[in-house]
């Protein structure tokens, strides 16, 4: 089921009587979620992710704009009639019911033509439980399950109605690191097996990048960029997006473009064309540095952190906006800590320029 969001806006009235300022939680959000895909809705806390999800679910009404499921305008439709499955961060299971009763619950309220026989309900519940691999826990209570198992029950409960759209709001945030990794792979597997169009909300860029067909990056209610995770990472539209994606994060420098060269301090790090002379912010991905004895960029060497296959070289430079610069280098390279300096050449496609005021991308061609 394709989902279309058309100029969706949500304005909350002021909570603070003194300032009287309303909150524009979501501002003119337009996007088409292709049928059967998993979309990662990504951004820092408070940027409007949940509000967007609640509007898709019908829990909140948009101030303006429309929502379509396929060709159906569902903007005015109640949550129960939208055919969605919802999963929250805190599982929201009924504590006094067994796993089986929790999963059966949404089916017991079906009415009219949708009403199922007892056998049909049980079959559906067991199928959903098998899909998330909890079919052996059906008689337990939620308190007798781990966090990961509880979240599986919540997912089974969302899937049992065979929803047209699956909506997940930070579903992994309460799990420990290992379970988070495992459960996100599970969610991807289930989504692929069922082919249900899915919106996955998270503030964790790595999580969104790893499982999404497409990501939508939001800031203060406004969509910044949409695209395949790798495309957005490789071609960020502004400094916010560049900084939000990637671990370790992108390194940012004050610099300039002068006479066809990109300067960090006195060091000319790249020859470019088709860009006017100007002061810029320069972003360089950690994997964009190449160790080289006569490299263009000279930094003061602080430390080398071993990460196994790679090492992280920590250095400083007066032009760096952040306290330290982190580059990721293949561990086979030897870094001479005693020398106190490190020199790099910069991989051109790992360097981005941004306007100093607007922080929008400044495009150039490599000479
Ligand atoms: P996210 O899920 O990305 O953390 P939310 O969608 O929950 O963000 O919130 C977006 C903005 O809207 C925030 O500034 C939040 O304080 C505000 N907001 C959310 N819900 C309400 C509400 N019911 N009333 C007033 N303001 C709200
Ligand atoms: Mg939220």
Coordinates of C-alpha atoms and ligand atoms in Angstrom, one line a residue:
X1 CA 0.0 0.0 0.0
X2 CA 1.5 3.3 -1.1
X3 CA 1.1 6.1 1.5
X4 CA 1.1 9.7 0.3
X5 CA 1.6 12.7 2.7
X6 CA 0.5 15.9 1.1
X7 CA 1.5 19.2 2.7
X8 CA 1.0 17.8 6.2
X9 CA 1.2 20.5 8.9
X10 CA 0.5 20.1 12.6
X11 CA 0.4 23.2 14.8
X12 CA -0.1 22.8 18.6
X13 CA -1.6 25.7 20.5
X14 CA 0.7 27.3 23.1
X15 CA 1.2 25.5 26.4
X16 CA 2.9 28.5 27.8
X17 CA 0.3 31.3 28.4
X18 CA 2.9 34.0 28.8
X19 CA 4.8 33.6 25.5
X20 CA 1.6 32.5 23.7
X21 CA 3.8 30.9 21.1
X22 CA 2.3 28.0 19.2
X23 CA 4.4 25.0 18.2
X24 CA 4.7 24.1 14.5
X25 CA 5.5 20.4 15.2
X26 CA 5.4 19.4 11.5
X27 CA 5.7 21.9 8.7
X28 CA 4.4 21.2 5.1
X29 CA 5.6 17.6 4.9
X30 CA 5.1 16.2 1.5
X31 CA 6.4 12.6 0.7
X32 CA 5.3 9.5 -1.1
X33 CA 6.1 6.2 0.6
X34 CA 6.3 3.6 -2.1
X35 CA 4.3 0.3 -1.7
X36 CA 6.1 -2.3 0.3
X37 CA 9.1 -0.2 1.4
X38 CA 10.5 0.5 4.8
X39 CA 11.0 4.3 5.4
X40 CA 13.2 5.5 8.3
X41 CA 11.9 8.8 9.7
X42 CA 15.0 10.3 11.3
X43 CA 15.9 13.4 13.3
X44 CA 16.8 14.7 16.8
X45 CA 14.3 14.6 19.7
X46 CA 11.4 17.1 19.2
X47 CA 11.8 17.4 15.4
X48 CA 8.2 16.1 14.7
X49 CA 8.7 12.4 14.0
X50 CA 6.1 11.1 16.4
X51 CA 3.6 13.8 15.4
X52 CA 4.1 12.7 11.8
X53 CA 3.5 9.1 12.7
X54 CA 0.4 9.9 14.8
X55 CA -1.1 11.8 11.9
X56 CA -0.5 8.8 9.6
X57 CA -2.1 6.6 12.2
X58 CA -5.1 8.9 12.8
X59 CA -4.3 9.5 16.5
X60 CA -3.7 13.1 15.7
X61 CA -5.5 15.3 13.1
X62 CA -3.4 17.4 10.8
X63 CA -3.9 21.2 11.0
X64 CA -3.8 21.1 7.3
X65 CA -2.8 18.8 4.5
X66 CA -3.9 15.3 3.4
X67 CA -3.0 11.7 3.8
X68 CA -3.7 9.0 1.2
X69 CA -3.4 5.2 1.6
X70 CA -3.2 4.1 -2.1
X71 CA -5.9 6.3 -3.8
X72 CA -8.1 6.5 -0.6
X73 CA -8.1 9.9 1.2
X74 CA -7.9 8.7 4.9
X75 CA -7.4 12.2 6.4
X76 CA -10.8 12.1 8.1
X77 CA -10.8 8.3 8.8
X78 CA -10.6 7.1 12.4
X79 CA -7.6 5.1 13.6
X80 CA -9.6 1.9 13.8
X81 CA -10.7 2.2 10.2
X82 CA -7.3 2.9 8.7
X83 CA -5.9 -0.6 8.9
X84 CA -2.7 0.2 10.6
X85 CA -0.5 -1.6 13.1
X86 CA 1.2 0.6 15.7
X87 CA 4.2 -0.3 17.9
X88 CA 5.5 2.1 20.6
X89 CA 8.8 2.3 22.4
X90 CA 7.3 1.2 25.7
X91 CA 5.5 -1.9 24.2
X92 CA 2.2 -1.0 25.9
X93 CA 1.2 -4.6 26.5
X94 CA -1.7 -5.5 28.8
X95 CA 0.1 -6.8 31.9
X96 CA -2.8 -9.0 33.2
X97 CA -3.2 -10.9 29.9
X98 CA -1.0 -13.7 28.6
X99 CA 1.0 -13.3 25.4
X100 CA -1.7 -15.2 23.5
X101 CA -4.5 -13.0 24.9
X102 CA -2.5 -9.8 24.1
X103 CA -2.0 -10.9 20.4
X104 CA -5.7 -12.0 20.1
X105 CA -7.0 -8.8 21.6
X106 CA -7.2 -6.7 18.4
X107 CA -9.0 -9.5 16.6
X108 CA -11.7 -9.9 19.2
X109 CA -13.1 -6.4 18.5
X110 CA -13.5 -6.9 14.8
X111 CA -17.1 -6.4 13.7
X112 CA -19.4 -7.2 10.8
X113 CA -17.8 -8.7 7.7
X114 CA -14.4 -8.7 9.4
X115 CA -15.5 -10.8 12.3
X116 CA -13.5 -14.0 12.7
X117 CA -14.3 -17.4 14.1
X118 CA -12.4 -18.6 17.2
X119 CA -10.3 -21.0 15.1
X120 CA -9.4 -18.3 12.6
X121 CA -8.4 -15.9 15.3
X122 CA -6.1 -18.6 16.9
X123 CA -4.6 -19.4 13.6
X124 CA -3.8 -15.8 12.9
X125 CA -2.4 -15.3 16.4
X126 CA -0.1 -18.3 16.1
X127 CA 1.1 -17.2 12.6
X128 CA 2.0 -13.7 13.9
X129 CA 3.7 -15.2 16.9
X130 CA 5.7 -17.6 14.7
X131 CA 6.8 -14.7 12.5
X132 CA 8.4 -12.9 15.4
X133 CA 9.5 -16.2 17.0
X134 CA 7.6 -16.1 20.3
X135 CA 5.1 -19.0 19.6
X136 CA 6.6 -20.9 22.5
X137 CA 5.9 -18.2 25.0
X138 CA 2.2 -17.9 24.4
X139 CA 1.1 -18.7 27.9
X140 CA 3.4 -16.3 29.7
X141 CA 2.5 -12.9 31.1
X142 CA 4.5 -9.9 29.9
X143 CA 6.3 -9.6 33.2
X144 CA 7.8 -13.0 32.6
X145 CA 9.4 -11.9 29.3
X146 CA 12.6 -10.0 28.5
X147 CA 12.3 -6.5 26.9
X148 CA 13.1 -7.9 23.5
X149 CA 10.5 -10.6 23.8
X150 CA 7.9 -8.0 25.0
X151 CA 8.6 -5.9 21.9
X152 CA 8.2 -9.0 19.7
X153 CA 4.7 -9.5 21.3
X154 CA 3.9 -5.9 20.5
X155 CA 4.9 -6.4 16.9
X156 CA 2.9 -9.6 16.7
X157 CA -0.1 -7.7 18.1
X158 CA 0.4 -5.1 15.4
X159 CA 0.7 -7.6 12.6
X160 CA -2.2 -9.9 13.6
X161 CA -4.8 -7.6 11.9
X162 CA -2.8 -7.8 8.7
X163 CA -2.4 -4.0 8.6
X164 CA -2.0 -2.1 5.4
X165 CA 0.7 0.0 7.0
X166 CA 3.0 -0.7 9.9
X167 CA 4.0 2.3 12.1
X168 CA 6.9 1.9 14.6
X169 CA 7.8 4.7 17.0
X170 CA 11.3 4.2 18.4
X171 CA 10.6 0.5 18.9
X172 CA 14.1 -0.4 19.9
X173 CA 15.0 2.4 22.2
X174 CA 14.2 0.5 25.4
X175 CA 16.4 -2.5 24.5
X176 CA 20.1 -3.0 25.3
X177 CA 22.6 -2.6 22.6
X178 CA 22.8 -6.3 21.6
X179 CA 19.1 -6.8 21.5
X180 CA 18.6 -3.6 19.6
X181 CA 20.8 -4.9 16.8
X182 CA 19.1 -8.3 16.8
X183 CA 15.6 -6.9 16.9
X184 CA 16.2 -4.4 14.1
X185 CA 17.4 -7.2 11.9
X186 CA 14.2 -9.1 12.8
X187 CA 12.0 -6.1 12.0
X188 CA 13.7 -5.9 8.6
X189 CA 13.2 -9.6 8.0
X190 CA 9.5 -9.5 9.0
X191 CA 8.9 -6.4 6.9
X192 CA 10.5 -8.1 3.8
X193 CA 8.5 -11.3 4.4
X194 CA 5.2 -9.6 4.8
X195 CA 5.8 -6.8 2.3
X196 CA 3.9 -4.3 4.6
X197 CA 4.6 -0.7 3.9
X198 CA 6.4 0.4 7.1
X199 CA 7.4 3.7 8.7
X200 CA 10.1 3.3 11.3
X201 CA 10.7 6.4 13.5
X202 CA 14.1 6.7 15.3
X203 CA 16.6 9.4 16.5
X204 CA 19.4 6.9 15.9
X205 CA 21.0 7.5 12.5
X206 CA 22.8 4.2 12.4
X207 CA 19.6 2.3 13.1
X208 CA 17.7 4.2 10.3
X209 CA 20.6 3.8 7.8
X210 CA 21.0 0.1 8.4
X211 CA 17.4 -1.0 7.8
X212 CA 15.6 1.6 5.6
X213 CA 15.0 1.5 1.9
X214 CA 14.7 5.3 2.2
X215 CA 15.3 7.8 4.9
X216 CA 13.6 11.1 5.6
X217 CA 15.7 13.5 7.7
X218 CA 13.8 16.1 9.8
X219 CA 14.7 19.1 11.7
X220 CA 12.3 21.4 13.6
X221 CA 9.3 20.0 11.8
X222 CA 10.8 20.5 8.4
X223 CA 12.0 17.7 6.1
X224 CA 15.6 18.4 5.2
X225 CA 16.3 15.6 2.8
X226 CA 14.9 12.3 1.5
X227 CA 16.6 9.4 -0.3
X228 CA 18.4 6.1 -0.1
X229 CA 20.6 6.0 3.0
X230 CA 23.8 5.8 1.1
X231 CA 22.8 8.6 -1.3
X232 CA 21.9 10.9 1.5
X233 CA 25.2 10.1 3.3
X234 CA 27.2 10.7 0.1
X235 CA 25.4 13.8 -1.0
X236 CA 24.0 15.7 2.0
X237 CA 22.0 18.8 1.1
X238 CA 23.2 20.9 4.1
X239 CA 25.5 20.8 7.1
X240 CA 22.7 19.6 9.5
X241 CA 22.2 16.4 7.4
X242 CA 26.0 15.9 6.9
X243 CA 26.5 16.1 10.7
X244 CA 23.5 14.0 11.6
X245 CA 24.6 11.0 9.5
X246 CA 27.7 9.0 10.2
X247 CA 29.8 7.7 13.2
X248 CA 32.2 9.0 14.0
X249 CA 30.6 12.2 12.8
X250 CA 31.9 14.4 9.9
X251 CA 34.8 16.7 10.8
X252 CA 34.0 20.4 10.3
X253 CA 36.5 23.2 9.5
X254 CA 36.4 26.9 9.0
X255 CA 38.0 27.5 5.6
X256 CA 37.8 29.3 2.3
X257 CA 37.8 28.9 -1.5
X258 CA 40.4 31.2 -3.2
X259 CA 41.6 31.1 -6.8
X260 CA 40.4 27.5 -7.4
X261 CA 41.7 26.1 -4.2
X262 CA 40.1 25.0 -1.0
X263 CA 42.0 26.2 2.1
X264 CA 42.0 25.0 5.7
X265 CA 44.1 27.6 7.4
X266 CA 47.2 27.9 5.2
X267 CA 46.9 24.4 3.7
X268 CA 45.4 24.1 0.2
X269 CA 43.7 20.7 0.5
X270 CA 41.9 20.5 -2.9
X271 CA 41.8 22.1 -6.4
X272 CA 38.3 22.9 -7.5
X273 CA 36.5 24.7 -10.4
X274 CA 33.0 26.2 -10.8
X275 CA 32.9 27.7 -7.4
X276 CA 33.3 31.4 -6.4
X277 CA 35.8 32.6 -3.9
X278 CA 34.2 32.7 -0.5
X279 CA 34.6 31.7 3.2
X280 CA 33.0 28.3 3.8
X281 CA 32.5 25.5 6.3
X282 CA 34.3 22.4 5.1
X283 CA 33.0 18.9 6.1
X284 CA 35.3 15.9 5.7
X285 CA 34.1 12.4 6.5
X286 CA 36.4 10.4 8.8
X287 CA 37.1 8.0 6.0
X288 CA 38.1 10.9 3.7
X289 CA 41.7 11.3 5.1
X290 CA 44.7 9.5 3.6
X291 CA 47.9 9.4 5.5
X292 CA 50.7 10.8 3.4
X293 CA 54.2 12.1 4.5
X294 CA 53.8 15.2 2.3
X295 CA 50.0 15.4 2.6
X296 CA 48.3 18.7 2.1
X297 CA 46.6 19.0 5.5
X298 CA 48.9 19.2 8.5
X299 CA 47.4 18.5 12.0
X300 CA 48.8 18.1 15.5
X301 CA 48.7 14.4 16.4
X302 CA 47.1 13.5 19.8
X303 CA 46.3 9.9 19.9
X304 CA 45.6 6.7 18.0
X305 CA 42.6 4.6 19.1
X306 CA 42.6 1.0 18.1
X307 CA 39.3 -0.3 16.7
X308 CA 40.5 -3.6 15.3
X309 CA 40.4 -3.6 11.5
X310 CA 40.8 0.2 11.5
X311 CA 42.4 2.8 13.8
X312 CA 40.9 6.2 14.7
X313 CA 43.5 8.9 14.5
X314 CA 42.7 11.8 16.8
X315 CA 44.3 15.1 16.0
X316 CA 43.8 18.9 16.3
X317 CA 43.9 21.8 13.9
X318 CA 43.2 25.5 14.6
X319 CA 40.6 25.7 11.9
X320 CA 38.6 22.7 13.3
X321 CA 35.2 23.6 14.6
X322 CA 35.2 20.6 16.9
X323 CA 37.8 20.1 19.7
X324 CA 39.3 17.2 17.8
X325 CA 39.5 15.7 14.3
X326 CA 38.8 12.0 13.9
X327 CA 40.0 10.1 10.9
X328 CA 39.5 6.4 10.2
X329 CA 42.6 4.7 8.8
X330 CA 43.3 1.1 7.9
X331 CA 45.2 -0.5 10.8
X332 CA 47.9 -1.6 8.4
X333 CA 49.1 2.0 8.2
X334 CA 51.7 3.0 10.7
X335 CA 51.2 6.3 12.5
X336 CA 54.3 7.7 14.2
X337 CA 53.0 9.0 17.5
X338 CA 56.4 10.4 18.5
X339 CA 56.5 12.8 15.5
X340 CA 53.6 14.9 17.0
X341 CA 52.2 15.7 13.6
X342 CA 50.1 13.9 11.0
X343 CA 49.7 14.9 7.4
X344 CA 46.7 13.9 5.2
X345 CA 45.6 14.1 1.6
X346 CA 41.9 14.5 1.3
X347 CA 39.7 12.3 -0.9
X348 CA 37.7 14.8 -3.0
X349 CA 34.3 12.9 -2.8
X350 CA 34.5 12.9 1.0
X351 CA 34.8 16.6 1.3
X352 CA 31.8 18.9 1.2
X353 CA 31.5 22.7 1.2
X354 CA 28.8 24.6 3.0
X355 CA 27.7 28.3 3.0
X356 CA 28.9 29.9 6.2
X357 CA 25.6 31.6 7.0
X358 CA 22.9 29.4 5.6
X359 CA 24.9 26.1 6.0
X360 CA 23.5 25.0 2.7
X361 CA 25.7 22.9 0.4
X362 CA 28.1 24.8 -1.9
X363 CA 28.7 22.6 -5.0
X364 CA 32.0 22.4 -6.9
X365 CA 33.8 20.3 -9.4
X366 CA 37.1 18.7 -8.7
X367 CA 39.9 20.0 -11.0
Ligands
LIG1 P1 9.8 13.7 18.1 O1 9.0 12.5 18.1 O2 10.6 13.9 16.9 O3 10.7 13.7 19.3 P2 7.4 15.1 18.5 O4 6.6 14.9 17.2 O5 7.0 14.3 19.7 O6 8.9 15.0 18.2 O7 7.2 16.7 18.9 C1 7.5 17.7 18.0 C2 7.2 19.1 18.7 O8 5.8 19.2 19.0 C3 8.0 19.2 20.0 O9 8.4 20.6 20.1 C4 6.9 18.9 21.0 O10 7.2 19.6 22.2 C5 5.7 19.4 20.4 N1 4.5 18.6 20.8 C6 4.3 17.3 20.6 N2 3.1 16.9 21.0 C7 2.5 18.0 21.5 C8 1.2 18.3 22.2 N3 0.3 17.4 22.3 N4 1.0 19.6 22.5 C9 1.9 20.6 22.3 N5 3.1 20.4 21.8 C10 3.4 19.1 21.4
LIG2 MG1 8.9 10.9 19.4

